[in-house]
CSV table of C-alpha atoms and ligand atoms in Angstrom, one decimal:
chain,number,residue,atom,x,y,z
A,696,UNK,CA,-42.0,-5.3,19.9
A,697,UNK,CA,-43.3,-7.6,22.4
A,698,UNK,CA,-41.4,-8.6,25.4
A,699,UNK,CA,-42.3,-11.9,27.1
A,700,UNK,CA,-41.4,-13.0,30.4
A,701,UNK,CA,-41.9,-16.6,31.1
A,702,UNK,CA,-40.7,-16.7,34.5
A,703,UNK,CA,-43.9,-18.0,35.8
A,704,UNK,CA,-47.4,-17.2,35.1
A,705,UNK,CA,-48.8,-14.5,37.7
A,706,UNK,CA,-51.9,-14.2,36.2
A,707,UNK,CA,-54.3,-14.9,38.8
A,708,UNK,CA,-58.1,-15.1,39.0
A,709,UNK,CA,-59.6,-11.9,37.5
A,710,UNK,CA,-58.7,-9.0,39.9
A,711,UNK,CA,-61.1,-6.3,41.1
A,712,UNK,CA,-58.6,-3.8,41.3
A,713,UNK,CA,-54.9,-3.2,40.7
A,714,UNK,CA,-52.4,-1.7,43.0
A,715,UNK,CA,-49.4,-0.5,41.6
A,716,UNK,CA,-46.6,0.8,44.0
A,717,UNK,CA,-44.7,3.8,42.3
A,718,UNK,CA,-41.2,4.6,43.4
A,719,UNK,CA,-40.0,7.2,41.1
A,720,UNK,CA,-36.8,8.0,43.6
A,721,UNK,CA,-34.4,10.4,42.0
A,722,UNK,CA,-33.6,12.7,39.0
A,723,UNK,CA,-35.2,11.7,35.8
A,724,UNK,CA,-37.0,8.8,37.6
A,725,UNK,CA,-39.4,11.4,38.8
A,726,UNK,CA,-39.9,12.7,35.2
A,727,UNK,CA,-40.4,9.3,33.5
A,728,UNK,CA,-42.5,7.7,35.8
A,729,UNK,CA,-45.6,9.9,35.1
A,730,UNK,CA,-45.2,8.9,31.5
A,731,UNK,CA,-45.5,5.1,32.6
A,732,UNK,CA,-48.3,6.1,34.8
A,733,UNK,CA,-50.2,7.9,31.8
A,734,UNK,CA,-49.8,4.9,29.7
A,735,UNK,CA,-51.3,2.6,32.0
A,736,UNK,CA,-54.3,4.9,32.9
A,737,UNK,CA,-54.6,5.2,29.0
A,738,UNK,CA,-55.7,1.4,28.9
A,739,UNK,CA,-58.9,2.5,30.5
A,740,UNK,CA,-61.2,-0.4,31.4
A,741,UNK,CA,-59.4,-3.0,29.6
A,742,UNK,CA,-57.4,-3.4,33.1
A,743,UNK,CA,-59.0,-3.5,36.4
A,744,UNK,CA,-59.4,-0.2,38.2
A,745,UNK,CA,-56.1,0.9,39.0
A,746,UNK,CA,-54.8,2.3,42.3
A,747,UNK,CA,-51.4,4.0,42.2
A,748,UNK,CA,-49.5,4.0,45.6
A,749,UNK,CA,-46.7,6.7,45.7
A,750,UNK,CA,-43.8,5.3,47.9
A,751,UNK,CA,-40.8,6.8,49.2
A,752,UNK,CA,-37.0,5.6,48.5
A,753,UNK,CA,-34.0,7.3,47.3
A,754,UNK,CA,-30.7,9.2,47.7
A,755,UNK,CA,-32.7,12.6,48.2
A,756,UNK,CA,-34.9,11.0,50.7
A,757,UNK,CA,-31.9,9.4,52.3
A,758,UNK,CA,-30.2,13.1,52.7
A,759,UNK,CA,-33.5,14.1,54.6
A,760,UNK,CA,-34.0,11.3,56.6
A,761,UNK,CA,-31.1,9.2,56.9
A,762,UNK,CA,-32.7,6.0,55.4
A,763,UNK,CA,-32.8,5.2,51.5
A,764,UNK,CA,-35.7,2.6,51.5
A,765,UNK,CA,-37.9,3.0,54.7
A,766,UNK,CA,-39.5,-0.2,56.1
A,767,UNK,CA,-43.1,1.2,55.2
A,768,UNK,CA,-42.2,1.2,51.6
A,769,UNK,CA,-41.2,-2.3,51.7
A,770,UNK,CA,-44.0,-3.3,53.7
A,771,UNK,CA,-46.5,-1.9,51.3
A,772,UNK,CA,-44.9,-3.3,48.5
A,773,UNK,CA,-45.2,-6.6,50.1
A,774,UNK,CA,-48.6,-6.5,51.7
A,775,UNK,CA,-50.6,-4.3,49.5
A,776,UNK,CA,-49.1,-4.0,45.9
A,777,UNK,CA,-49.7,-6.5,43.3
A,778,UNK,CA,-46.8,-5.0,41.2
A,779,UNK,CA,-44.4,-1.8,41.2
A,780,UNK,CA,-42.6,0.6,38.9
A,781,UNK,CA,-39.3,2.1,39.8
A,782,UNK,CA,-37.5,5.2,38.5
A,783,UNK,CA,-34.1,5.7,39.1
A,784,UNK,CA,-31.8,6.5,42.1
A,785,UNK,CA,-28.9,8.6,42.3
A,786,UNK,CA,-26.3,6.6,44.0
A,787,UNK,CA,-23.0,8.7,44.8
A,788,UNK,CA,-19.6,7.2,43.5
A,789,UNK,CA,-18.0,8.0,46.8
A,790,UNK,CA,-18.8,5.9,50.0
A,791,UNK,CA,-21.7,7.8,52.0
A,792,UNK,CA,-22.0,6.3,55.6
A,793,UNK,CA,-25.3,4.8,56.2
A,794,UNK,CA,-26.5,4.9,52.6
A,795,UNK,CA,-27.1,1.7,50.7
A,796,UNK,CA,-28.7,1.6,47.2
A,797,UNK,CA,-32.5,1.1,47.8
A,798,UNK,CA,-32.9,-0.6,44.1
A,799,UNK,CA,-30.1,-3.2,45.0
A,800,UNK,CA,-32.0,-3.6,48.5
A,801,UNK,CA,-35.3,-4.0,47.2
A,802,UNK,CA,-34.3,-6.7,44.6
A,803,UNK,CA,-32.9,-8.8,47.3
A,804,UNK,CA,-35.5,-7.9,50.0
A,805,UNK,CA,-38.4,-8.9,47.3
A,806,UNK,CA,-36.3,-11.7,46.0
A,807,UNK,CA,-36.7,-10.3,42.5
A,808,UNK,CA,-34.0,-12.7,41.1
A,809,UNK,CA,-34.0,-12.0,37.4
A,810,UNK,CA,-33.6,-8.7,35.8
A,811,UNK,CA,-34.9,-9.0,32.4
A,812,UNK,CA,-33.5,-6.5,29.8
A,813,UNK,CA,-34.7,-6.8,26.2
A,814,UNK,CA,-33.0,-4.7,23.7
A,815,UNK,CA,-34.2,-4.3,20.1
A,816,UNK,CA,-32.9,-2.0,17.0
A,817,UNK,CA,-35.2,0.9,16.4
A,818,UNK,CA,-35.3,1.9,12.9
A,819,UNK,CA,-35.7,5.6,13.1
A,820,UNK,CA,-32.5,6.1,15.0
A,821,UNK,CA,-29.7,6.9,13.0
A,822,UNK,CA,-27.2,6.6,15.8
A,823,UNK,CA,-28.3,2.9,16.2
A,824,UNK,CA,-27.3,-0.4,14.6
A,825,UNK,CA,-29.8,-2.6,12.9
A,826,UNK,CA,-30.2,-6.2,13.7
A,827,UNK,CA,-30.2,-6.0,17.5
A,828,UNK,CA,-32.9,-8.4,19.0
A,829,UNK,CA,-31.6,-9.8,22.5
A,830,UNK,CA,-32.6,-10.1,25.7
A,831,UNK,CA,-30.1,-9.8,28.6
A,832,UNK,CA,-30.9,-11.9,31.7
A,833,UNK,CA,-29.2,-10.8,34.7
A,834,UNK,CA,-28.9,-12.5,38.1
A,835,UNK,CA,-30.1,-9.9,40.4
A,836,UNK,CA,-29.3,-10.9,43.8
A,837,UNK,CA,-25.8,-11.8,44.3
A,838,UNK,CA,-22.2,-11.6,42.6
A,839,UNK,CA,-20.3,-8.5,43.9
A,840,UNK,CA,-23.9,-6.9,44.7
A,841,UNK,CA,-23.8,-8.6,48.1
A,842,UNK,CA,-21.4,-5.8,48.9
A,843,UNK,CA,-19.6,-7.1,51.7
A,844,UNK,CA,-16.4,-4.9,51.2
A,845,UNK,CA,-13.7,-4.4,53.6
A,846,UNK,CA,-10.8,-2.0,54.0
A,847,UNK,CA,-7.6,-2.8,55.9
A,848,UNK,CA,-4.3,-1.4,56.0
A,849,UNK,CA,-1.3,-3.7,54.9
A,850,UNK,CA,2.4,-3.5,54.2
A,851,UNK,CA,1.9,-1.3,51.1
A,852,UNK,CA,-1.0,0.8,52.2
A,853,UNK,CA,-4.7,0.3,52.2
A,854,UNK,CA,-6.2,-2.9,50.8
A,855,UNK,CA,-9.8,-3.0,49.7
A,856,UNK,CA,-11.5,-6.4,49.2
A,857,UNK,CA,-14.9,-7.2,48.1
A,858,UNK,CA,-16.7,-10.8,48.4
A,859,UNK,CA,-18.3,-12.2,45.2
A,860,UNK,CA,-20.8,-14.7,46.0
A,861,UNK,CA,-22.2,-17.2,43.4
A,862,UNK,CA,-24.5,-19.8,44.4
A,863,UNK,CA,-25.8,-22.8,42.8
A,864,UNK,CA,-29.4,-22.1,43.7
A,865,UNK,CA,-29.3,-18.4,42.2
A,866,UNK,CA,-27.2,-19.7,39.1
A,867,UNK,CA,-29.9,-22.4,38.6
A,868,UNK,CA,-33.0,-20.4,39.0
A,869,UNK,CA,-31.6,-17.7,36.5
A,870,UNK,CA,-30.4,-20.7,34.0
A,871,UNK,CA,-33.8,-22.0,34.3
A,872,UNK,CA,-35.5,-18.6,33.2
A,873,UNK,CA,-32.9,-18.2,30.4
A,874,UNK,CA,-33.6,-21.3,28.9
A,875,UNK,CA,-37.5,-20.8,29.2
A,876,UNK,CA,-36.9,-17.3,27.7
A,877,UNK,CA,-34.8,-18.9,24.6
A,878,UNK,CA,-37.4,-21.6,24.0
A,879,UNK,CA,-40.2,-19.0,23.6
A,880,UNK,CA,-38.2,-16.9,21.2
A,881,UNK,CA,-37.8,-17.9,17.4
A,882,UNK,CA,-34.1,-18.2,17.4
A,883,UNK,CA,-34.0,-20.2,20.4
A,884,UNK,CA,-30.5,-19.5,21.3
A,885,UNK,CA,-28.7,-18.9,24.5
A,886,UNK,CA,-25.3,-17.5,25.2
A,887,UNK,CA,-23.8,-18.1,28.8
A,888,UNK,CA,-21.5,-15.1,29.7
A,889,UNK,CA,-18.8,-15.6,32.3
A,890,UNK,CA,-15.2,-15.0,33.0
A,891,UNK,CA,-14.6,-18.6,34.0
A,892,UNK,CA,-10.8,-18.6,32.5
A,893,UNK,CA,-9.8,-16.3,35.2
A,894,UNK,CA,-12.6,-16.8,38.0
A,895,UNK,CA,-12.7,-20.6,37.5
A,896,UNK,CA,-14.5,-21.1,41.0
A,897,UNK,CA,-17.2,-18.4,41.0
A,898,UNK,CA,-17.6,-18.0,37.4
A,899,UNK,CA,-17.0,-21.6,36.9
A,900,UNK,CA,-19.9,-22.6,39.2
A,901,UNK,CA,-22.0,-19.9,37.5
A,902,UNK,CA,-21.2,-21.6,34.0
A,903,UNK,CA,-21.6,-25.2,34.9
A,904,UNK,CA,-24.9,-24.9,36.5
A,905,UNK,CA,-26.5,-22.9,33.9
A,906,UNK,CA,-25.2,-25.2,31.3
A,907,UNK,CA,-26.4,-28.2,33.2
A,908,UNK,CA,-30.3,-26.8,33.4
A,909,UNK,CA,-31.2,-29.1,30.3
A,910,UNK,CA,-29.8,-32.1,32.5
A,911,UNK,CA,-32.2,-31.4,35.6
A,912,UNK,CA,-34.7,-34.0,36.6
A,913,UNK,CA,-38.0,-33.6,35.0
A,914,UNK,CA,-36.7,-31.4,32.0
A,915,UNK,CA,-36.9,-34.3,29.9
A,916,UNK,CA,-35.6,-33.1,26.7
A,917,UNK,CA,-37.8,-29.8,27.0
A,918,UNK,CA,-34.7,-27.7,25.9
A,919,UNK,CA,-33.6,-29.8,23.0
A,920,UNK,CA,-34.4,-27.1,20.5
A,921,UNK,CA,-32.4,-24.5,22.5
A,922,UNK,CA,-29.1,-24.0,21.1
A,923,UNK,CA,-26.2,-23.0,23.9
A,924,UNK,CA,-23.2,-21.0,23.3
A,925,UNK,CA,-20.9,-19.4,25.8
A,926,UNK,CA,-18.4,-16.7,25.7
A,927,UNK,CA,-15.9,-14.7,28.1
A,928,UNK,CA,-17.7,-11.4,29.0
A,929,UNK,CA,-15.0,-9.0,27.4
A,930,UNK,CA,-15.1,-10.8,24.0
A,931,UNK,CA,-18.8,-10.8,24.3
A,932,UNK,CA,-18.8,-6.9,24.5
A,933,UNK,CA,-16.6,-7.0,21.6
A,934,UNK,CA,-18.7,-9.1,19.5
A,935,UNK,CA,-21.9,-7.6,20.6
A,936,UNK,CA,-20.5,-4.2,19.0
A,937,UNK,CA,-19.4,-6.1,15.6
A,938,UNK,CA,-21.9,-8.5,15.1
A,939,UNK,CA,-24.8,-8.2,17.7
A,940,UNK,CA,-27.3,-10.0,15.5
A,941,UNK,CA,-25.7,-13.4,16.6
A,942,UNK,CA,-27.1,-12.9,20.2
A,943,UNK,CA,-30.8,-13.9,21.2
A,944,UNK,CA,-30.8,-14.6,25.1
A,945,UNK,CA,-27.7,-13.7,27.1
A,946,UNK,CA,-27.5,-14.8,30.6
A,947,UNK,CA,-24.8,-13.4,32.9
A,948,UNK,CA,-24.0,-12.9,36.6
A,949,UNK,CA,-25.2,-9.7,38.2
A,950,UNK,CA,-22.3,-7.3,37.3
A,951,UNK,CA,-21.6,-8.5,33.8
A,952,UNK,CA,-25.4,-8.6,33.1
A,953,UNK,CA,-25.4,-4.7,34.3
A,954,UNK,CA,-22.6,-4.0,31.8
A,955,UNK,CA,-23.8,-5.6,28.9
A,956,UNK,CA,-27.2,-4.3,28.9
A,957,UNK,CA,-25.8,-0.7,28.8
A,958,UNK,CA,-23.4,-1.8,26.1
A,959,UNK,CA,-26.5,-3.3,24.1
A,960,UNK,CA,-28.4,0.0,24.9
A,961,UNK,CA,-25.8,2.0,23.2
A,962,UNK,CA,-26.2,-0.2,20.0
A,963,UNK,CA,-29.6,0.7,19.6
A,964,UNK,CA,-28.9,4.5,19.9
A,965,UNK,CA,-30.2,5.3,23.8
A,966,UNK,CA,-30.5,3.8,27.1
A,967,UNK,CA,-33.9,5.9,27.1
A,968,UNK,CA,-35.4,3.0,25.1
A,969,UNK,CA,-34.5,0.1,27.0
A,970,UNK,CA,-36.9,-1.2,29.8
A,971,UNK,CA,-36.5,-4.2,32.3
A,972,UNK,CA,-38.6,-5.9,34.9
A,973,UNK,CA,-37.1,-7.2,38.1
A,974,UNK,CA,-38.9,-10.4,38.7
A,975,UNK,CA,-39.2,-13.2,41.3
A,976,UNK,CA,-41.9,-15.9,41.8
A,977,UNK,CA,-44.5,-13.7,43.4
A,978,UNK,CA,-43.6,-10.1,42.6
A,979,UNK,CA,-42.6,-8.0,39.6
A,980,UNK,CA,-41.0,-4.5,39.4
A,981,UNK,CA,-40.7,-2.7,36.2
A,982,UNK,CA,-37.6,-0.4,35.8
A,983,UNK,CA,-36.1,1.4,33.0
A,984,UNK,CA,-32.3,0.1,32.9
A,985,UNK,CA,-31.2,3.7,32.9
A,986,UNK,CA,-30.1,5.7,35.7
A,987,UNK,CA,-31.1,9.1,37.3
A,988,UNK,CA,-29.4,11.1,34.5
A,989,UNK,CA,-28.2,14.1,36.6
A,990,UNK,CA,-26.9,15.7,33.2
A,991,UNK,CA,-30.4,16.1,32.0
A,992,UNK,CA,-32.5,15.7,35.0
A,993,UNK,CA,-35.2,18.8,35.5
A,994,UNK,CA,-35.4,19.9,31.8
A,995,UNK,CA,-38.2,17.7,30.6
A,996,UNK,CA,-36.1,16.1,27.9
A,997,UNK,CA,-35.5,12.6,29.4
A,998,UNK,CA,-36.8,9.7,27.2
A,999,UNK,CA,-40.0,8.5,28.8
A,1000,UNK,CA,-40.2,5.2,26.4
A,1001,UNK,CA,-38.0,3.0,28.6
A,1002,UNK,CA,-40.2,3.6,31.5
A,1003,UNK,CA,-43.2,3.2,29.6
A,1004,UNK,CA,-42.1,0.0,28.2
A,1005,UNK,CA,-41.2,-1.1,31.7
A,1006,UNK,CA,-45.0,-0.7,32.6
A,1007,UNK,CA,-45.8,-2.7,29.7
A,1008,UNK,CA,-43.5,-5.5,30.6
A,1009,UNK,CA,-44.8,-5.5,34.2
A,1010,UNK,CA,-48.4,-5.5,33.0
A,1011,UNK,CA,-47.7,-8.6,30.8
A,1012,UNK,CA,-45.9,-10.3,33.7
A,1013,UNK,CA,-49.2,-10.2,35.9
A,1014,UNK,CA,-51.4,-11.4,33.0
A,1015,UNK,CA,-52.7,-8.3,31.1
A,1016,UNK,CA,-50.6,-9.1,27.7
A,1017,UNK,CA,-53.3,-7.2,25.7
A,1018,UNK,CA,-52.8,-4.2,27.4
A,1019,UNK,CA,-49.1,-4.5,27.3
A,1020,UNK,CA,-49.5,-5.1,23.6
A,1021,UNK,CA,-51.3,-2.1,23.3
A,1022,UNK,CA,-49.0,0.3,25.2
A,1023,UNK,CA,-45.9,-1.4,22.9
A,1024,UNK,CA,-47.4,-0.9,19.8
A,1025,UNK,CA,-48.1,2.8,20.5
A,1026,UNK,CA,-44.6,3.2,21.5
A,1027,UNK,CA,-43.4,1.4,18.3
A,1028,UNK,CA,-45.7,3.7,16.2
A,1029,UNK,CA,-44.4,6.9,17.5
A,1030,UNK,CA,-40.7,5.6,17.2
A,1031,UNK,CA,-41.7,4.5,13.5
A,1032,UNK,CA,-43.0,7.8,12.6
A,1033,UNK,CA,-40.1,9.3,14.3
A,1034,UNK,CA,-41.7,13.0,14.6
A,1035,UNK,CA,-42.0,13.1,18.2
A,1036,UNK,CA,-38.7,12.1,19.8
A,1037,UNK,CA,-36.5,13.3,22.8
A,1038,UNK,CA,-33.0,14.9,22.2
A,1039,UNK,CA,-31.4,11.4,22.6
A,1040,UNK,CA,-33.2,10.0,19.5
A,1041,UNK,CA,-32.0,13.1,17.7
A,1042,UNK,CA,-35.6,14.8,18.0
A,1043,UNK,CA,-36.6,18.3,19.8
A,1044,UNK,CA,-39.6,17.0,21.9
A,1045,UNK,CA,-40.1,17.2,25.6
A,1046,UNK,CA,-40.8,14.1,27.7
A,1047,UNK,CA,-44.0,15.3,28.2
A,1048,UNK,CA,-45.0,15.5,24.5
A,1049,UNK,CA,-43.8,12.1,24.0
A,1050,UNK,CA,-46.0,10.7,26.6
A,1051,UNK,CA,-49.2,12.7,25.1
A,1052,UNK,CA,-48.2,11.1,21.8
A,1053,UNK,CA,-47.8,7.6,23.2
A,1054,UNK,CA,-51.0,7.9,25.2
A,1055,UNK,CA,-52.9,9.1,22.3
A,1056,UNK,CA,-52.0,6.0,20.3
A,1057,UNK,CA,-52.9,3.6,23.1
B,178,LIG,P1,-27.5,7.1,33.4
B,178,LIG,O1,-28.0,5.8,33.0
B,178,LIG,O2,-28.2,7.8,34.5
B,178,LIG,O3,-27.1,8.1,32.2
B,178,LIG,C1,-26.2,7.5,31.4
B,178,LIG,C2,-26.3,8.6,30.2
B,178,LIG,O4,-27.7,8.2,29.4
B,178,LIG,C3,-26.5,10.2,30.6
B,178,LIG,O5,-25.8,10.8,29.6
B,178,LIG,C4,-28.1,10.3,30.4
B,178,LIG,O6,-28.4,11.6,30.1
B,178,LIG,C5,-28.5,9.3,29.5
B,178,LIG,N1,-29.6,8.9,29.8
B,178,LIG,C6,-30.2,8.0,30.5
B,178,LIG,N2,-31.6,7.7,30.5
B,178,LIG,C7,-32.0,8.5,29.7
B,178,LIG,C8,-33.3,8.6,29.1
B,178,LIG,N3,-34.3,8.2,29.9
B,178,LIG,N4,-33.6,9.7,28.0
B,178,LIG,C9,-32.2,10.4,27.6
B,178,LIG,N5,-31.0,10.1,28.2
B,178,LIG,C10,-30.9,9.3,29.3
B,178,LIG,O7,-25.9,6.8,34.2
B,178,LIG,P2,-25.0,7.5,35.1
B,178,LIG,O8,-24.8,8.7,34.4
B,178,LIG,O9,-23.7,6.6,34.8
B,178,LIG,O10,-25.4,7.5,36.5
B,178,LIG,C11,-26.3,8.4,37.1
B,178,LIG,C12,-26.7,8.1,38.5
B,178,LIG,O11,-27.7,7.1,38.0
B,178,LIG,C13,-25.7,7.5,39.3
B,178,LIG,O12,-26.1,8.0,40.7
B,178,LIG,C14,-26.0,6.0,39.4
B,178,LIG,O13,-25.7,5.5,40.4
B,178,LIG,C15,-27.4,6.0,39.1
B,178,LIG,N6,-27.8,4.9,38.3
B,178,LIG,C16,-29.0,4.4,39.1
B,178,LIG,C17,-29.5,3.0,38.4
B,178,LIG,C18,-31.0,2.5,38.9
B,178,LIG,O14,-31.5,3.4,39.5
B,178,LIG,N7,-31.0,1.4,38.6
B,178,LIG,C19,-28.9,2.4,37.3
B,178,LIG,C20,-27.5,3.1,36.7
B,178,LIG,C21,-27.4,4.2,37.2
B,179,LIG,MG1,-26.7,-0.2,35.0
């Protein structure tokens, strides 16, 4: 399975070395990121000499130090790293004073405006549905994730409000990426997801701006082969479960994109399979779609394949397509064979056994 990211070619003149920032953060993030590292190392001399720079972030780090994302981590990412891999963070559901999710902050600080999440059926998995081959492109910097919430007390008690920001700029650049991505895929079909029957101003702006991409100056018919559909987010989830094969590229504002991609992951049988990259014009950070999975953390049973695939997507994005292909082929062959699988896919293998099996085949 090849996950292409046509956001912008970050392939530069041949690098002497490759510096990858590693942010395992919390929970199974720490168990799956070593697998991604092992897969990259297994590529040997086919990529430049690689240096992994361990960086601090996460909720546990916050509980020890009072900060979830030290400035130093951001500085090193910006000034020293060619790309990065993030594990997962355990953000509590209750409000914790002073805490804010480091991954949400990183996406904004590094202007990683697109979260690209390919989801594809895996034949080995009896839990999964066949025929899923889609990419969710999630706007990554705004929507409700601007996290401007207030609480006041009104006539009927507490009143909580959240600001939802949708801008033309962010909608246009995610729309441009979505069209580019659709054009590169065989089916060339794009579905714009929104809820503009209710949120006619915010989602209305997203919808109009994305749909207007083919009419932008300089586009000159480039997207004539892309068919465009649109769908309200609730019915999109319904149809995703009933007839997932109708979807190819789905583009959505931040929150809908997050929900849709977990739903799509359920269709293929496990969140542990679904990779992503957070991509901007000058940096890329691979990140499995799943969270820190406290229910299975510390047991060496987390599926490392989403993290390994995220590493491959990251490498492809910075110009190492051959290395990415080798990693993806190795993952596909382990899945096809179906012998060494973690429990989420019905197997009995440990995280480390799956990693060993994949790296052996790279
Ligand atoms: P989750 O994605 O961590 O887990 C959902 C379910 O999927 C769990 O049953 C888990 O065991 C399973 N799962 C996830 N990844 C797996 C893997 N690699 N292998 C096997 N099974 C896997 O979502 P949940 O439970 O809602 O959130 C847990 C924590 O993660 C929360 O604190 C949440 O804030 C955080 N989170 C962080 C994200 C990130 O770092 N980007 C994304 C989503 C959630
Ligand atoms: Mg999510």
